[in-house]
Amino acid sequence: MTDLLTWASDPARRRPLLRLLVAAQVLYVLGVAGAGYATTALGQHIVLATTPVDPRDLLYGDFVRLRYIISEAPLSQWHDAAPPKRRQGVFVLLATGPDSLSTTVGIYPKAPAAAPGQAVLRAWVTDVFRHSLALRFNLERYYVPEGSGLRLEKAGRRHPLRVHVSIAPWGQARIARVVDVGAVAGRK
């Protein structure tokens, strides 16, 4: 250990290591940002509807809490011999309806093959009830610009919001935007 410390104490040897460390950090930050932009640009786009959330929990800080209609599914949509377990990673097969909203077709322990017009969204089981199960998608928070959260909070109390989600080919999902359908309909 002393030899390594002695070796690293020489400034001529530390400089390349420091540059490598800085370069690795910059590459990591660029990679995270690039993955987010690639998900939005290359991903399959779906639209999900939210359900009303307790107004006390809807706005917390600079993000809005979202709860989706597909967050709770009947147990009959589970496709495996073994029952689902809490915290189990699952794949939700979604199909786009005539109203452009995606609804659950089935829930699988392994990724199913999606037909045209269908998408697969990764989720985790949060609770298993007698006839249904609750799911979490890691899309339950949407960060909003300062001051715009109150408008979405009020809109979410009146009617469901429409959340546009991009799902990358490698499975990463990201909220592209949240649309207040009532506000859009009121402008027409």
mmCIF file of C-alpha atoms in Angstrom:
data_model
loop_
_atom_site.group_PDB
_atom_site.id
_atom_site.type_symbol
_atom_site.label_atom_id
_atom_site.label_comp_id
_atom_site.label_asym_id
_atom_site.label_seq_id
_atom_site.Cartn_x
_atom_site.Cartn_y
_atom_site.Cartn_z
ATOM 1 C CA MET A 1 0.000 0.000 0.000
ATOM 2 C CA THR A 2 2.872 2.345 0.806
ATOM 3 C CA ASP A 3 4.352 1.710 -2.623
ATOM 4 C CA LEU A 4 1.107 2.715 -4.311
ATOM 5 C CA LEU A 5 0.880 5.914 -2.247
ATOM 6 C CA THR A 6 4.506 6.720 -2.996
ATOM 7 C CA TRP A 7 3.948 6.028 -6.673
ATOM 8 C CA ALA A 8 0.822 8.248 -6.739
ATOM 9 C CA SER A 9 2.495 11.076 -4.824
ATOM 10 C CA ASP A 10 4.590 11.990 -7.854
ATOM 11 C CA PRO A 11 2.754 14.871 -9.641
ATOM 12 C CA ALA A 12 3.867 13.603 -13.035
ATOM 13 C CA ARG A 13 2.028 10.335 -12.390
ATOM 14 C CA ARG A 14 -1.044 11.905 -10.786
ATOM 15 C CA ARG A 15 -1.795 14.244 -13.663
ATOM 16 C CA PRO A 16 -2.781 11.505 -16.189
ATOM 17 C CA LEU A 17 -4.859 9.751 -13.531
ATOM 18 C CA LEU A 18 -6.636 12.989 -12.695
ATOM 19 C CA ARG A 19 -7.327 13.628 -16.389
ATOM 20 C CA LEU A 20 -8.658 10.097 -16.772
ATOM 21 C CA LEU A 21 -10.919 10.552 -13.739
ATOM 22 C CA VAL A 22 -12.287 13.874 -15.056
ATOM 23 C CA ALA A 23 -12.805 12.359 -18.517
ATOM 24 C CA ALA A 24 -14.690 9.399 -17.018
ATOM 25 C CA GLN A 25 -17.002 11.752 -15.100
ATOM 26 C CA VAL A 26 -17.671 13.876 -18.181
ATOM 27 C CA LEU A 27 -18.380 10.754 -20.249
ATOM 28 C CA TYR A 28 -20.781 9.474 -17.582
ATOM 29 C CA VAL A 29 -22.765 12.733 -17.495
ATOM 30 C CA LEU A 30 -22.860 12.910 -21.304
ATOM 31 C CA GLY A 31 -23.933 9.252 -21.456
ATOM 32 C CA VAL A 32 -26.837 9.805 -19.060
ATOM 33 C CA ALA A 33 -27.986 12.884 -20.967
ATOM 34 C CA GLY A 34 -27.540 11.115 -24.312
ATOM 35 C CA ALA A 35 -29.565 8.102 -23.166
ATOM 36 C CA GLY A 36 -32.413 10.414 -22.197
ATOM 37 C CA TYR A 37 -32.412 12.220 -25.527
ATOM 38 C CA ALA A 38 -32.060 8.934 -27.437
ATOM 39 C CA THR A 39 -35.066 7.502 -25.577
ATOM 40 C CA THR A 40 -37.181 10.464 -26.614
ATOM 41 C CA ALA A 41 -35.906 10.512 -30.196
ATOM 42 C CA LEU A 42 -35.772 6.779 -30.960
ATOM 43 C CA GLY A 43 -38.382 5.388 -28.587
ATOM 44 C CA GLN A 44 -41.874 4.134 -29.239
ATOM 45 C CA HIS A 45 -44.414 6.711 -28.109
ATOM 46 C CA ILE A 46 -47.457 5.798 -26.038
ATOM 47 C CA VAL A 47 -50.048 7.877 -24.182
ATOM 48 C CA LEU A 48 -51.185 6.992 -20.664
ATOM 49 C CA ALA A 49 -54.055 8.448 -18.670
ATOM 50 C CA THR A 50 -53.693 9.385 -15.034
ATOM 51 C CA THR A 51 -56.155 8.902 -12.227
ATOM 52 C CA PRO A 52 -56.910 11.523 -9.633
ATOM 53 C CA VAL A 53 -54.342 11.633 -6.865
ATOM 54 C CA ASP A 54 -54.827 12.856 -3.346
ATOM 55 C CA PRO A 55 -54.371 16.617 -3.776
ATOM 56 C CA ARG A 56 -52.111 16.730 -0.748
ATOM 57 C CA ASP A 57 -49.649 14.453 -2.556
ATOM 58 C CA LEU A 58 -50.104 15.699 -6.114
ATOM 59 C CA LEU A 59 -47.669 18.580 -5.932
ATOM 60 C CA TYR A 60 -44.601 18.223 -3.836
ATOM 61 C CA GLY A 61 -41.819 20.621 -4.541
ATOM 62 C CA ASP A 62 -40.941 20.969 -8.194
ATOM 63 C CA PHE A 63 -42.528 17.804 -9.438
ATOM 64 C CA VAL A 64 -46.029 16.446 -9.921
ATOM 65 C CA ARG A 65 -46.955 12.986 -8.740
ATOM 66 C CA LEU A 66 -48.691 10.902 -11.369
ATOM 67 C CA ARG A 67 -50.796 7.817 -10.896
ATOM 68 C CA TYR A 68 -51.809 5.948 -14.018
ATOM 69 C CA ILE A 69 -54.980 4.033 -14.765
ATOM 70 C CA ILE A 70 -52.754 1.088 -15.729
ATOM 71 C CA SER A 71 -51.059 1.190 -12.301
ATOM 72 C CA GLU A 72 -53.696 -1.216 -11.053
ATOM 73 C CA ALA A 73 -54.518 -4.297 -13.107
ATOM 74 C CA PRO A 74 -56.755 -7.300 -12.569
ATOM 75 C CA LEU A 75 -54.899 -10.451 -11.579
ATOM 76 C CA SER A 76 -56.492 -12.195 -14.589
ATOM 77 C CA GLN A 77 -54.011 -10.304 -16.809
ATOM 78 C CA TRP A 78 -51.044 -12.040 -15.143
ATOM 79 C CA HIS A 79 -49.512 -14.607 -17.545
ATOM 80 C CA ASP A 80 -47.437 -17.069 -15.536
ATOM 81 C CA ALA A 81 -48.045 -20.211 -13.530
ATOM 82 C CA ALA A 82 -46.363 -18.772 -10.423
ATOM 83 C CA PRO A 83 -48.244 -15.937 -8.743
ATOM 84 C CA PRO A 84 -46.676 -12.450 -8.847
ATOM 85 C CA LYS A 85 -44.672 -11.297 -5.853
ATOM 86 C CA ARG A 86 -44.090 -7.868 -4.382
ATOM 87 C CA ARG A 87 -41.044 -6.063 -5.822
ATOM 88 C CA GLN A 88 -40.950 -8.454 -8.778
ATOM 89 C CA GLY A 89 -39.902 -6.928 -12.081
ATOM 90 C CA VAL A 90 -42.552 -7.480 -14.747
ATOM 91 C CA PHE A 91 -43.324 -6.451 -18.309
ATOM 92 C CA VAL A 92 -46.664 -4.847 -19.163
ATOM 93 C CA LEU A 93 -47.925 -5.359 -22.712
ATOM 94 C CA LEU A 94 -49.879 -2.281 -23.785
ATOM 95 C CA ALA A 95 -52.146 -1.748 -26.771
ATOM 96 C CA THR A 96 -53.236 1.592 -28.145
ATOM 97 C CA GLY A 97 -56.995 2.064 -28.160
ATOM 98 C CA PRO A 98 -59.144 4.140 -30.531
ATOM 99 C CA ASP A 99 -58.822 7.123 -28.158
ATOM 100 C CA SER A 100 -55.003 6.888 -28.539
ATOM 101 C CA LEU A 101 -54.629 5.828 -24.885
ATOM 102 C CA SER A 102 -52.619 2.722 -24.108
ATOM 103 C CA THR A 103 -54.275 0.070 -21.988
ATOM 104 C CA THR A 104 -52.951 -3.116 -20.441
ATOM 105 C CA VAL A 105 -53.285 -6.286 -22.495
ATOM 106 C CA GLY A 106 -51.238 -8.552 -20.239
ATOM 107 C CA ILE A 107 -48.572 -8.665 -17.551
ATOM 108 C CA TYR A 108 -45.639 -11.039 -17.964
ATOM 109 C CA PRO A 109 -42.599 -12.062 -15.908
ATOM 110 C CA LYS A 110 -40.477 -12.004 -19.095
ATOM 111 C CA ALA A 111 -40.656 -9.562 -21.979
ATOM 112 C CA PRO A 112 -43.364 -10.623 -24.449
ATOM 113 C CA ALA A 113 -43.183 -10.008 -28.185
ATOM 114 C CA ALA A 114 -45.151 -6.905 -29.061
ATOM 115 C CA ALA A 115 -47.316 -6.872 -32.166
ATOM 116 C CA PRO A 116 -47.735 -3.718 -34.257
ATOM 117 C CA GLY A 117 -49.640 -1.130 -32.238
ATOM 118 C CA GLN A 118 -48.426 -2.616 -28.970
ATOM 119 C CA ALA A 119 -45.640 -1.624 -26.602
ATOM 120 C CA VAL A 120 -43.897 -3.262 -23.667
ATOM 121 C CA LEU A 121 -43.322 -1.186 -20.549
ATOM 122 C CA ARG A 122 -41.140 -2.328 -17.656
ATOM 123 C CA ALA A 123 -42.797 -2.226 -14.222
ATOM 124 C CA TRP A 124 -42.465 -3.519 -10.677
ATOM 125 C CA VAL A 125 -45.181 -5.103 -8.557
ATOM 126 C CA THR A 126 -45.834 -2.982 -5.487
ATOM 127 C CA ASP A 127 -48.769 -4.931 -4.033
ATOM 128 C CA VAL A 128 -50.654 -8.106 -4.790
ATOM 129 C CA PHE A 129 -54.292 -8.190 -3.749
ATOM 130 C CA ARG A 130 -56.867 -10.966 -3.970
ATOM 131 C CA HIS A 131 -58.118 -9.944 -7.438
ATOM 132 C CA SER A 132 -55.650 -7.298 -8.612
ATOM 133 C CA LEU A 133 -52.086 -6.113 -8.444
ATOM 134 C CA ALA A 134 -50.527 -2.677 -8.175
ATOM 135 C CA LEU A 135 -47.647 -1.636 -10.420
ATOM 136 C CA ARG A 136 -44.961 1.036 -10.367
ATOM 137 C CA PHE A 137 -43.308 2.218 -13.588
ATOM 138 C CA ASN A 138 -40.709 4.694 -12.295
ATOM 139 C CA LEU A 139 -42.688 7.290 -14.238
ATOM 140 C CA GLU A 140 -44.647 8.537 -11.254
ATOM 141 C CA ARG A 141 -42.797 11.847 -10.939
ATOM 142 C CA TYR A 142 -42.788 14.578 -13.538
ATOM 143 C CA TYR A 143 -40.546 17.544 -12.879
ATOM 144 C CA VAL A 144 -42.092 20.811 -13.969
ATOM 145 C CA PRO A 145 -40.748 24.333 -14.434
ATOM 146 C CA GLU A 146 -41.046 26.531 -11.387
ATOM 147 C CA GLY A 147 -44.590 27.797 -10.942
ATOM 148 C CA SER A 148 -46.335 25.505 -13.453
ATOM 149 C CA GLY A 149 -47.028 22.706 -10.990
ATOM 150 C CA LEU A 150 -50.058 24.420 -9.482
ATOM 151 C CA ARG A 151 -51.816 24.502 -12.875
ATOM 152 C CA LEU A 152 -51.240 20.755 -13.358
ATOM 153 C CA GLU A 153 -52.311 20.112 -9.769
ATOM 154 C CA LYS A 154 -55.664 21.809 -10.363
ATOM 155 C CA ALA A 155 -56.104 20.096 -13.738
ATOM 156 C CA GLY A 156 -55.361 16.702 -12.208
ATOM 157 C CA ARG A 157 -58.132 17.232 -9.670
ATOM 158 C CA ARG A 158 -60.698 17.997 -12.390
ATOM 159 C CA HIS A 159 -59.902 15.293 -14.949
ATOM 160 C CA PRO A 160 -57.210 12.763 -15.911
ATOM 161 C CA LEU A 161 -54.070 14.114 -17.547
ATOM 162 C CA ARG A 162 -52.537 12.527 -20.628
ATOM 163 C CA VAL A 163 -48.905 11.529 -20.230
ATOM 164 C CA HIS A 164 -46.847 10.957 -23.388
ATOM 165 C CA VAL A 165 -44.150 8.357 -22.729
ATOM 166 C CA SER A 166 -41.263 7.311 -24.965
ATOM 167 C CA ILE A 167 -40.034 3.736 -24.639
ATOM 168 C CA ALA A 168 -36.581 3.123 -26.089
ATOM 169 C CA PRO A 169 -35.812 -0.112 -27.950
ATOM 170 C CA TRP A 170 -33.566 -1.091 -25.015
ATOM 171 C CA GLY A 171 -36.484 -0.716 -22.545
ATOM 172 C CA GLN A 172 -35.785 2.645 -20.941
ATOM 173 C CA ALA A 173 -38.943 4.759 -20.584
ATOM 174 C CA ARG A 174 -39.195 8.495 -20.188
ATOM 175 C CA ILE A 175 -42.021 10.995 -19.887
ATOM 176 C CA ALA A 176 -41.959 13.203 -22.969
ATOM 177 C CA ARG A 177 -44.696 15.582 -21.831
ATOM 178 C CA VAL A 178 -47.871 15.877 -19.771
ATOM 179 C CA VAL A 179 -50.917 17.316 -21.497
ATOM 180 C CA ASP A 180 -53.885 18.854 -19.741
ATOM 181 C CA VAL A 181 -56.644 17.611 -22.049
ATOM 182 C CA GLY A 182 -59.234 19.907 -20.465
ATOM 183 C CA ALA A 183 -57.134 23.002 -21.165
ATOM 184 C CA VAL A 184 -56.554 21.915 -24.780
ATOM 185 C CA ALA A 185 -60.283 21.248 -25.316
ATOM 186 C CA GLY A 186 -61.168 24.625 -23.750
ATOM 187 C CA ARG A 187 -58.961 26.483 -26.256
ATOM 188 C CA LYS A 188 -60.686 24.927 -29.298
#
